[in-house]
Coordinates of C-alpha atoms in Angstrom, one line a residue:
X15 CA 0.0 0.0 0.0
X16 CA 1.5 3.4 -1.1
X17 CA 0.4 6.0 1.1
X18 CA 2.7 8.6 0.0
X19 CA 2.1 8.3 -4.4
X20 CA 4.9 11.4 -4.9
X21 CA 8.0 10.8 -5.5
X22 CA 11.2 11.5 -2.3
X23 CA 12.0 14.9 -4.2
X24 CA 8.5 16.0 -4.0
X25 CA 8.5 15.2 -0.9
X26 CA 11.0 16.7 0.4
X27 CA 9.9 19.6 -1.7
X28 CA 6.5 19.8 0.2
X29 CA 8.4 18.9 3.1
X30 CA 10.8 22.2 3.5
X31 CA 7.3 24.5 2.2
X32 CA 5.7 23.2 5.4
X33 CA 8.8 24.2 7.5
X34 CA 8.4 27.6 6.3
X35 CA 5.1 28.0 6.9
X36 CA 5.6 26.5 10.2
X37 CA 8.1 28.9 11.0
X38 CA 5.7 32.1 10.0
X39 CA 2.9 30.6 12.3
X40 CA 5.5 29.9 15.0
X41 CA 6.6 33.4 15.2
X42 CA 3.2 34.6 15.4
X43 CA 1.8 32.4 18.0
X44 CA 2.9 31.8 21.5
X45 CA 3.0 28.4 22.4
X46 CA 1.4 27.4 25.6
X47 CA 3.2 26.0 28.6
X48 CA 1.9 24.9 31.9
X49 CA 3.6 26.8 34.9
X50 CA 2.7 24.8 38.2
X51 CA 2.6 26.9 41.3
X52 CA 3.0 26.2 45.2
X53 CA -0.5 26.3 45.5
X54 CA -1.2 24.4 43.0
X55 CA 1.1 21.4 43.8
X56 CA -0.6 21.5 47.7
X57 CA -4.2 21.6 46.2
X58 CA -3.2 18.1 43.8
X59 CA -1.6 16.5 47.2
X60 CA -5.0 17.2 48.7
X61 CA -6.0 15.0 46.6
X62 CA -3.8 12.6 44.6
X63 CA -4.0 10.1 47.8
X64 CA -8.0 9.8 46.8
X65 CA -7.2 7.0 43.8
X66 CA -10.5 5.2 44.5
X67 CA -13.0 6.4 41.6
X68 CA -16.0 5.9 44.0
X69 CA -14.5 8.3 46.3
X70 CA -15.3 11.7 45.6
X71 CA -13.1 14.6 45.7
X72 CA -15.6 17.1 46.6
X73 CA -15.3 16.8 49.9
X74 CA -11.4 17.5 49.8
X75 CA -11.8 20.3 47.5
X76 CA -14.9 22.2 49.5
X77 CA -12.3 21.8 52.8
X78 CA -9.7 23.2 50.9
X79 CA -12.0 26.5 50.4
X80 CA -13.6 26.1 53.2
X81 CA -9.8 26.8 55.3
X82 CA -9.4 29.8 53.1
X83 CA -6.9 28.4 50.4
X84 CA -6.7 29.7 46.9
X85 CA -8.3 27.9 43.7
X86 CA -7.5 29.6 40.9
X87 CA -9.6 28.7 37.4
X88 CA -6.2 27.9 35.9
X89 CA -5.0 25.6 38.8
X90 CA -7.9 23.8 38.6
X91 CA -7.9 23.2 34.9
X92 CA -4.3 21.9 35.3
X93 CA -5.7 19.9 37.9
X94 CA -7.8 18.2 35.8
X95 CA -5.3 17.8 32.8
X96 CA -3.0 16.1 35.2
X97 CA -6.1 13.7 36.3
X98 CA -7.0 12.9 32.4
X99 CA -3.3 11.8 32.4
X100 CA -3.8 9.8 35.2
X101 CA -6.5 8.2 33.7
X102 CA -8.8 9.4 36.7
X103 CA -11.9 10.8 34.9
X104 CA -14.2 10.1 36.9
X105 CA -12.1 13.1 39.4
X106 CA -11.4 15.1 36.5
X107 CA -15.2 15.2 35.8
X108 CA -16.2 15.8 39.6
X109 CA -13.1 18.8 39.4
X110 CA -14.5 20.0 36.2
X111 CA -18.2 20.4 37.4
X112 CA -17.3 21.6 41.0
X113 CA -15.1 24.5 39.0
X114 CA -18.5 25.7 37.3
X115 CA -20.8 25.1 39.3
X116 CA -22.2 27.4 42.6
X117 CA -20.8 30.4 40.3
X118 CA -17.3 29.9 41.3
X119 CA -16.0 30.8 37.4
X120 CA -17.8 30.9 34.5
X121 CA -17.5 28.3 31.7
X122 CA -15.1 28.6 28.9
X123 CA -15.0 26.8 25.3
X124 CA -12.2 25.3 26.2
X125 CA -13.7 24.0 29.3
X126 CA -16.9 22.8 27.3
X127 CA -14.8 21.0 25.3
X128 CA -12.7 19.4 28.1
X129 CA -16.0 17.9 29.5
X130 CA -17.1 16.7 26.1
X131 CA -14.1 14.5 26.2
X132 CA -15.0 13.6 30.2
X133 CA -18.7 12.6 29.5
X134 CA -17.4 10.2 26.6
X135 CA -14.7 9.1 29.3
X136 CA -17.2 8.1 32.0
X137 CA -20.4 7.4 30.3
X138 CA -20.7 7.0 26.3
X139 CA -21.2 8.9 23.1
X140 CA -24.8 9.4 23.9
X141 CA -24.3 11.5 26.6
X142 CA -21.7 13.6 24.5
X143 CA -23.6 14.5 21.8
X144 CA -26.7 15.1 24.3
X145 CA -24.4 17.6 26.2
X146 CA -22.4 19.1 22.9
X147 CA -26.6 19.5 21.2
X148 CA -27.5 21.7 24.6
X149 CA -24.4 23.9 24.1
X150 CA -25.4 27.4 22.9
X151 CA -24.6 28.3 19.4
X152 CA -21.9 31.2 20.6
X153 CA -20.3 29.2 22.6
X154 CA -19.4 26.5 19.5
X155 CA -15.9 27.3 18.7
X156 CA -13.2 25.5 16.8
X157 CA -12.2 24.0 20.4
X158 CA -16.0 22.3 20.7
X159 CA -16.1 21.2 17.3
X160 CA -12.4 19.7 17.7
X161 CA -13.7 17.2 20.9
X162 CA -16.7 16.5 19.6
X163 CA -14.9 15.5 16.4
X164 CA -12.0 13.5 18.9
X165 CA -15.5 11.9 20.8
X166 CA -17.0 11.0 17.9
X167 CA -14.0 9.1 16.8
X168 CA -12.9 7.6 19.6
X169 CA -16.7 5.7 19.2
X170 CA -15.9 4.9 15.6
X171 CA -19.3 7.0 14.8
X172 CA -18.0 7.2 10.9
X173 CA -21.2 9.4 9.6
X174 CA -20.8 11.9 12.4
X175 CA -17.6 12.2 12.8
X176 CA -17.9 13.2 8.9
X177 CA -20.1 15.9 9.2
X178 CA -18.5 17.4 11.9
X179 CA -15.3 17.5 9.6
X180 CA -17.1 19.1 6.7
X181 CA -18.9 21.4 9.4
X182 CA -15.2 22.8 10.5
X183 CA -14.2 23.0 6.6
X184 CA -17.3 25.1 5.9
X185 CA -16.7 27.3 9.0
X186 CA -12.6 27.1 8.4
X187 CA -11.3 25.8 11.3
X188 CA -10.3 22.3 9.7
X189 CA -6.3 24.2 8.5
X190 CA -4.4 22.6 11.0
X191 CA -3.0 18.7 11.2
X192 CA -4.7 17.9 14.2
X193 CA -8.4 17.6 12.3
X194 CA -7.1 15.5 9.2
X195 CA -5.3 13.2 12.3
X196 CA -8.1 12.4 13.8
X197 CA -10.0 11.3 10.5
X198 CA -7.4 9.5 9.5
X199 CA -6.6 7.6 13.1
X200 CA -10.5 6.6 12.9
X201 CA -10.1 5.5 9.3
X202 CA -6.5 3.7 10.3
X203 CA -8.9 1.8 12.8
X204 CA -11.6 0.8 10.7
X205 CA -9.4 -0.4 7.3
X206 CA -10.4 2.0 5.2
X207 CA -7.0 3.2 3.3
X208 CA -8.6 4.9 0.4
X209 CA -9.8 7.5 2.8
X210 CA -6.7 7.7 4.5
X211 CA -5.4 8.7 1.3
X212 CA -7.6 10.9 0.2
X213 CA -7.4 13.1 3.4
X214 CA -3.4 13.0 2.6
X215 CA -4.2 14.5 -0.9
X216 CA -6.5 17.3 0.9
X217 CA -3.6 17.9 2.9
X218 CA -1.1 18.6 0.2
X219 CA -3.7 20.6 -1.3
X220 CA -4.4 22.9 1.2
X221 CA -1.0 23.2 2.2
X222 CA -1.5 22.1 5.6
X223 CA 1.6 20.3 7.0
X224 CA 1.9 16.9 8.2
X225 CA 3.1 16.8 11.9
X226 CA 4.5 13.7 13.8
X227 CA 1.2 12.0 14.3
X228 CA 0.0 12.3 11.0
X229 CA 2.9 10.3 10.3
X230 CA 2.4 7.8 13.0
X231 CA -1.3 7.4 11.5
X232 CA 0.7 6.4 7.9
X233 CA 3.4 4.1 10.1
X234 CA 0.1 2.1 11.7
X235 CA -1.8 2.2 8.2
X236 CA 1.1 1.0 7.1
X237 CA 1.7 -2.0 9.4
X238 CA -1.8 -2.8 9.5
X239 CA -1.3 -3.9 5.9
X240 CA 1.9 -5.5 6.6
X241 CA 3.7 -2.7 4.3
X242 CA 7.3 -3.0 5.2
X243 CA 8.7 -0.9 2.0
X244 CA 5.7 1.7 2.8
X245 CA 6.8 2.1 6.5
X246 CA 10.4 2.5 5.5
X247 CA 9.1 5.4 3.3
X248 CA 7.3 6.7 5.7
X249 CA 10.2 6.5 8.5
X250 CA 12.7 8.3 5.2
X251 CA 9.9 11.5 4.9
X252 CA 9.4 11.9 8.1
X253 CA 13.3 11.9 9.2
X254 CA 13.7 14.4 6.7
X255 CA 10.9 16.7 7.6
X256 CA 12.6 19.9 8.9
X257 CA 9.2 20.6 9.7
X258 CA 8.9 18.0 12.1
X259 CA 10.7 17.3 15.4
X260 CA 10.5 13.7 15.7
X261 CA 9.1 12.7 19.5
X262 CA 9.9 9.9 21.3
X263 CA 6.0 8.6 21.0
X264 CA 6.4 8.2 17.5
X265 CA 9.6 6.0 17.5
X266 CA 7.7 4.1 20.0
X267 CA 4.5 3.9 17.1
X268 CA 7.3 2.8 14.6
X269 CA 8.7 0.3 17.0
X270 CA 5.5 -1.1 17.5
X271 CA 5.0 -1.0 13.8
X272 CA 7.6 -2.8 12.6
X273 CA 7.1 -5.6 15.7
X274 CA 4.1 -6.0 14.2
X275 CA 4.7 -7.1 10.9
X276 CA 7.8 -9.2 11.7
X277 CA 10.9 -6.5 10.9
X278 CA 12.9 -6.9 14.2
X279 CA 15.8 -5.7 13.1
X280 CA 14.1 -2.6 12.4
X281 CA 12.0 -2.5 15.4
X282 CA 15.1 -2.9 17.3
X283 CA 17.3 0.1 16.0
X284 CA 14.4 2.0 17.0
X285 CA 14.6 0.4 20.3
X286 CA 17.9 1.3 20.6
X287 CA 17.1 5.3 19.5
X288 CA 14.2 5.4 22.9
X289 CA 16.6 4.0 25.3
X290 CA 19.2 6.8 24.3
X291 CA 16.5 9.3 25.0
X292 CA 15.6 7.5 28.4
X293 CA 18.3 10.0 29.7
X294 CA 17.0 13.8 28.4
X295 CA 12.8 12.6 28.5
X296 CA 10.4 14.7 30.5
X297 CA 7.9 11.5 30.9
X298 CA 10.9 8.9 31.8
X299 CA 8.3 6.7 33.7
X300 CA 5.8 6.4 30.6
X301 CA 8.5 5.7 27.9
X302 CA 10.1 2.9 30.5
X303 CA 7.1 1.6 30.5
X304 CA 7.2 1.1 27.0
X305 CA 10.5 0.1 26.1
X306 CA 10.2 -3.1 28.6
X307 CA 6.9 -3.8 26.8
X308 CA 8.6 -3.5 23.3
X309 CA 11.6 -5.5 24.6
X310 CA 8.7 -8.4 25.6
X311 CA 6.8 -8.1 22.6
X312 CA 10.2 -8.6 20.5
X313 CA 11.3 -11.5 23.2
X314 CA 14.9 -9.7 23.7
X315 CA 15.3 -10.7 27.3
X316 CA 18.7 -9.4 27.7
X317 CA 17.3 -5.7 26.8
X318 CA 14.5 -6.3 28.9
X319 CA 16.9 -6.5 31.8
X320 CA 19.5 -4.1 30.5
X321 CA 16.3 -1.3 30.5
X322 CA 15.5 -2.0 34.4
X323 CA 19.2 -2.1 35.6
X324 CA 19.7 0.8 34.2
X325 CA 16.5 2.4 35.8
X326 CA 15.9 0.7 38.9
X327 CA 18.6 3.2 40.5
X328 CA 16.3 6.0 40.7
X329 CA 12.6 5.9 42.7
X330 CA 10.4 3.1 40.2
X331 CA 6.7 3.5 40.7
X332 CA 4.1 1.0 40.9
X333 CA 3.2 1.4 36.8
X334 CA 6.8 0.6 35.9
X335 CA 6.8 -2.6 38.7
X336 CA 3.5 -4.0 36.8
X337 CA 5.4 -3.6 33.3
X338 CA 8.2 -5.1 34.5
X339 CA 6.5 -8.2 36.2
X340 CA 3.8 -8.2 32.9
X341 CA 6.9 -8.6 31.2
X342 CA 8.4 -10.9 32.4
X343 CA 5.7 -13.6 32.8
X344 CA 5.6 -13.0 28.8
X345 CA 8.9 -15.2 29.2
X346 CA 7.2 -17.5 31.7
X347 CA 9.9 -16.3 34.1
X348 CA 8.2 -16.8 37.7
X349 CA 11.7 -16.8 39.4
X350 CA 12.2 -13.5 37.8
X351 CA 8.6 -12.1 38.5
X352 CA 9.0 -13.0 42.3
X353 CA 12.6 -11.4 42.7
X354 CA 11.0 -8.2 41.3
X355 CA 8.1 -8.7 43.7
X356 CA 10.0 -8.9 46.8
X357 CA 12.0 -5.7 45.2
X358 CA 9.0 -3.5 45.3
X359 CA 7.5 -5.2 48.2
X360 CA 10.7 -3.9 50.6
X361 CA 10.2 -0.5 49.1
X362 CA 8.5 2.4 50.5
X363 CA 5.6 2.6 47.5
X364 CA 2.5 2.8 47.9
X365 CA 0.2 -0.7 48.1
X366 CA -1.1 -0.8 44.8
X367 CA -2.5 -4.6 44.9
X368 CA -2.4 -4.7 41.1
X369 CA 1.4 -5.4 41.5
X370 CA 1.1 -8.8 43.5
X371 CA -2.3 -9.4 41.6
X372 CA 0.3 -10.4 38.8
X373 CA 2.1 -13.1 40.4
X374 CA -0.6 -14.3 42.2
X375 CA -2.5 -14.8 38.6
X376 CA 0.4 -16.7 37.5
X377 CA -0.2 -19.1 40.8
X378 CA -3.0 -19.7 40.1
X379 CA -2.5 -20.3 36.6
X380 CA 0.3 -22.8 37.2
X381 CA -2.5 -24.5 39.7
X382 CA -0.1 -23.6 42.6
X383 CA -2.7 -21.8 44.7
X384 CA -1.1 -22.8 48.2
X385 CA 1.1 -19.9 47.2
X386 CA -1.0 -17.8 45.5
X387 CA -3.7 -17.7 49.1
X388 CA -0.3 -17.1 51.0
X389 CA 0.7 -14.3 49.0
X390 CA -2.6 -12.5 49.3
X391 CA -2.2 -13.2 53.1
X392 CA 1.2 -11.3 53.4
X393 CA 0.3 -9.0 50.9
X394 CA -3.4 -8.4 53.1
X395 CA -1.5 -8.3 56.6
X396 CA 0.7 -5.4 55.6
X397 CA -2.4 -3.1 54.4
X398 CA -3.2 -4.3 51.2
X399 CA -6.9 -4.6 50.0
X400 CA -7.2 -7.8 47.2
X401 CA -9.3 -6.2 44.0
X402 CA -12.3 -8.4 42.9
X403 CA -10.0 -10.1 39.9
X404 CA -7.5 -11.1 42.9
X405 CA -10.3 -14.0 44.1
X406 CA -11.1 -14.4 40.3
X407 CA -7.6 -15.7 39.8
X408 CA -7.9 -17.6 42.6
X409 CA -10.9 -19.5 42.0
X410 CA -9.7 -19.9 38.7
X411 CA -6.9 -21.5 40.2
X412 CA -9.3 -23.4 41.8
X413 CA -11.2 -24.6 39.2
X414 CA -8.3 -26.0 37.3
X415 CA -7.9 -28.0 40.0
X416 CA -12.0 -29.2 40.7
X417 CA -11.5 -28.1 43.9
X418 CA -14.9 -26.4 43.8
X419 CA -15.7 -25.5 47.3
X420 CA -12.6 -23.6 47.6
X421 CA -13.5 -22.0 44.3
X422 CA -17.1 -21.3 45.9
X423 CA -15.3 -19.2 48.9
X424 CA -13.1 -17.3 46.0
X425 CA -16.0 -16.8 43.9
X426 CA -18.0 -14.8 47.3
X427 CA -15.1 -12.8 48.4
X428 CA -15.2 -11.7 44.7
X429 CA -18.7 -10.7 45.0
X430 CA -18.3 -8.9 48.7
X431 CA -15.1 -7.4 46.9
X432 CA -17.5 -5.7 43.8
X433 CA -18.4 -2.4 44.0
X434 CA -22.3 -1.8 43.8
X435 CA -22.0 0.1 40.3
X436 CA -20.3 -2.7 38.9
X437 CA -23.4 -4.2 38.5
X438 CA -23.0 -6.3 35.1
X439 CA -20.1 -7.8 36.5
X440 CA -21.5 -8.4 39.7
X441 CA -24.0 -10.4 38.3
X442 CA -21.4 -12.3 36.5
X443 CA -20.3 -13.6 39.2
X444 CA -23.2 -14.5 40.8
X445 CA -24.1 -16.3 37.6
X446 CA -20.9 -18.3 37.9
X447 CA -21.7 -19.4 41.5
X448 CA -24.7 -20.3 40.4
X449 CA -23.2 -22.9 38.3
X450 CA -20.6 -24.1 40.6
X451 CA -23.8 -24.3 43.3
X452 CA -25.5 -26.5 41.3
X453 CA -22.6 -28.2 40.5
X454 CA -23.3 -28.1 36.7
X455 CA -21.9 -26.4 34.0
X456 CA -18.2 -26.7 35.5
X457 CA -17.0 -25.6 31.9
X458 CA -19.2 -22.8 31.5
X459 CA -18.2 -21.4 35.0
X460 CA -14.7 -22.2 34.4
X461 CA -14.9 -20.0 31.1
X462 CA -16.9 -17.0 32.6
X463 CA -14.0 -16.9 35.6
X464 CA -11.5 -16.5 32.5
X465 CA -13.4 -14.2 31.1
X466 CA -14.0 -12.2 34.6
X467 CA -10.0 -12.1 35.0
X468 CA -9.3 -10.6 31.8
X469 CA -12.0 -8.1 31.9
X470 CA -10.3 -5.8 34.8
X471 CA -14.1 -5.5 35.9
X472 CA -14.1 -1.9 35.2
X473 CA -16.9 0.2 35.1
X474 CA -18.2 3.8 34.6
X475 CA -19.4 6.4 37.2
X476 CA -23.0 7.9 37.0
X477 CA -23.8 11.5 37.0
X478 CA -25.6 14.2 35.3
X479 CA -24.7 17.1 36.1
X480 CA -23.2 18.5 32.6
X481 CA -24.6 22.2 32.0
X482 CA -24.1 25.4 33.1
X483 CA -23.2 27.2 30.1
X484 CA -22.0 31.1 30.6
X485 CA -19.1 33.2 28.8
X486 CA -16.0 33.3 29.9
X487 CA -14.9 37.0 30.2
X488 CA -11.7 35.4 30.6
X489 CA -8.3 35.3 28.1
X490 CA -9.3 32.2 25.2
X491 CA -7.2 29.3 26.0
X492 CA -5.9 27.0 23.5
X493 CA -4.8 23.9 25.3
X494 CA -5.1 21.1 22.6
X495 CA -3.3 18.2 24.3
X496 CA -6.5 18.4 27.2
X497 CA -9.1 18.8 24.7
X498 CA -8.1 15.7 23.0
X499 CA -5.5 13.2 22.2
X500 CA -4.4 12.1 18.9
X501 CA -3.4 8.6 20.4
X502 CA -6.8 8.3 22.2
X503 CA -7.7 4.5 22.0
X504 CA -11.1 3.4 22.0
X505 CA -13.9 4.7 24.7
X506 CA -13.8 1.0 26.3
X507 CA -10.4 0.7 26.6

């Protein structure tokens, strides 16, 4: 597949006209940096201890009035930037709504557009476009049409997503790469490389340049046709893009790329390129992450370990522990997995039970479940509270061994363990006990449990509480990266 039909000197051409259009915008527009303040850095400590999605934040944030302490609009919407990061949406919606609501500040576009992308988060696409169709008409800038374009792919809501491009075209706001990304990501996704194409052509026609994810759209297009040439064409533009400055989380796109279509050699001088950057990048915990899971996924054991030698120096949080130990159980390495265990285990992190969940899955797998109930005893008697997949695992474990009482116990603690709006998978696992119960159905039950443990049992938060539309007399803020994200995987995810 030939995403790129011109020739390398056209390219390159188009490639140094983009640069100097780039560099005329540049000089005109200021580019937008966060700039964290004392109070803002107390007001997240308040709470970043409050990880539980059913407990609310509300509370902490009326004290933190309540004793007289600053909340500036702009701390609070870097608040809820760093809580979308964080993946905690159901807080950055709560933080979101608390900010507008009681006539504390008034709404902005750019906040209208930020909760957009926090409805979608927490409930569905339904609840978007109901919010997005009760947004005044004034009040519909190119921010709002930009997240209800991101939410409408993110769903894969083809039509929509659609109008709303040709909606921005009429109205002029569709002249930067960011629109023509998200198209193309969403048409990436669903196969459809003639439209890919096509939105390339408008690019070149309208003179609007390609930027590093428009590239890491072509390298996945790419891939997902098992195009080796067109990747390495891709990769040869892109290097020589003066327009471009090529970020880490593209190589990373590339890497994964070329994993996937078999080029290891290719994958792994990319590899290779990340773990020089380890050094100089802003987000060293994130990129970590995915070198060791682009070391597992290419099976080089040796850089696996090289990676986490080289990194295990410094403070490791819990997310890089669970890569590590996901890792390695990729090799089937359970001596490993435990020696990293007791690592974190005799650190002073917090007691994220996800960590041990990992080895005790692997237990449990290996129908060892003597040590997986110990470990969730020493792992309970130093704090730790066992998440409802924790006694999935086990009475997997269980299961595999037709031990079914024991798997009966597991199966209740599971169900004392779900949270009440996790009601779908609640009643999952009352279904499976039901079978187990009646003794019948061992398969079925044993096949729901499986498909219990790989779920996560995640769920969504419930509120409606979306409106309270009013101008913002305030300075227009342009904060693309919190409005949305180009790499945004599906809602469900």
């Amino acid at each position: 597949m030939k995403l790129f039909s011109m020739s390398s000197s056209s390219l390159s051409r188009r490639a140094y006209s983009s640069f100097n259009k780039t560099q005329i915008r540049t000089r005109n527009r200021t580019k937008f940096r966060w700039k964290t303040s004392p109070a803002f850095r107390s007001l997240y400590r308040s709470i970043s201890h409050l990880g539980d999605p059913d407990v609310s934040v509300v509370p902490a944030l009326d004290e933190w009035i309540r004793q007289g302490k600053p909340a500036t609009k702009w701390d609070l919407q870097r608040l809820i930037t760093v809580l979308m990061g964080s993946k905690r949406f159901r807080h950055a919606l709560e933080v979101s709504l608390w900010m507008c609501n009681g006539k504390r500040y008034p709404i902005s576009p750019f906040d209208i557009g930020v909760r957009l992308k926090l409805i979608l988060k927490n409930f569905n696409i339904e609840q978007a476009e109901n919010y997005f169709n009760k947004i005044p008409e004034h009040l519909r800038t190119n921010q709002i049409y930009l997240a209800i374009l991101n939410c409408y792919t993110i769903s894969k809501s083809v039509d929509k997503a659609e109008s709303i491009m040709q909606k921005a075209r009429e109205l002029g706001y569709a002249d930067r790469p960011i629109w023509y990304n998200l198209m193309m990501n969403l048409y990436c996704k669903l196969g459809n490389r003639e439209k890919l194409r096509e939105l390339l052509a408008e690019m070149e026609s309208k003179g609007v340049s390609y930027d590093q994810f428009t590239y890491s759209v072509c390298l996945s297009a790419c891939a997902a046709a098992s195009d080796a040439a067109g990747m390495d064409r891709v990769m040869s533009v892109m290097e020589s893009d003066p327009s471009v400055t090529v970020h880490w989380q593209t190589l990373v796109t590339a890497a994964q790329s070329y994993l996937r279509i078999g080029s290891f050699d290719e994958a792994m001088q990319l590899l290779n390129k990340l773990i020089k950057q380890l050094a100089r990048c802003s987000q060293r915990n994130v990129l970590v992450v995915l070198l060791l899971n682009l070391c597992a996924e290419a099976g080089k054991k040796e850089e696996l370990h090289r990676i986490w030698e080289s990194y295990k120096g410094r403070k490791v949080v819990n997310k890089v522990y669970i890569s590590m130990i996901r890792s390695l159980i990729k090799f089937n390495d359970i001596e490993e997995v435990e020696k990293i265990f007791e690592e974190w285990e005799s650190g002073a992190l917090t007691f994220d039970f996800r960590v041990p969940n990992f080895l005790i899955d692997a237990y449990s797998t290996d129908g060892r479940v003597d040590k997986a109930e110990a470990l969730i005893a020493r792992v309970v008697s130093k704090g730790g509270c066992p998440l409802v997949t924790t006694w999935c695992h086990l009475a997997g474990g269980y299961m595999k061994k037709n031990q079914v009482a024991e798997a009966l116990r597991s199966l209740r603690k599971a169900i004392s363990a779900c949270p009440p709006k996790f009601a779908s998978q609640k009643q999952s696992l009352i279904t499976c006990l039901e079978y187990l119960q009646n003794n019948e159905c061992l398969e079925e039950a044993e096949e729901l449990i499986k498909s219990l443990r790989t779920s996560g049992m995640s769920g969504a938060p419930a509120s409606d509480e979306f409106c309270g539309f009013r101008e913002d007399a305030g300075e227009e803020q342009d904060f693309e990266g919190a409005l949305v994200s180009e790499d945004d995987e599906d809602v469900d995810d």
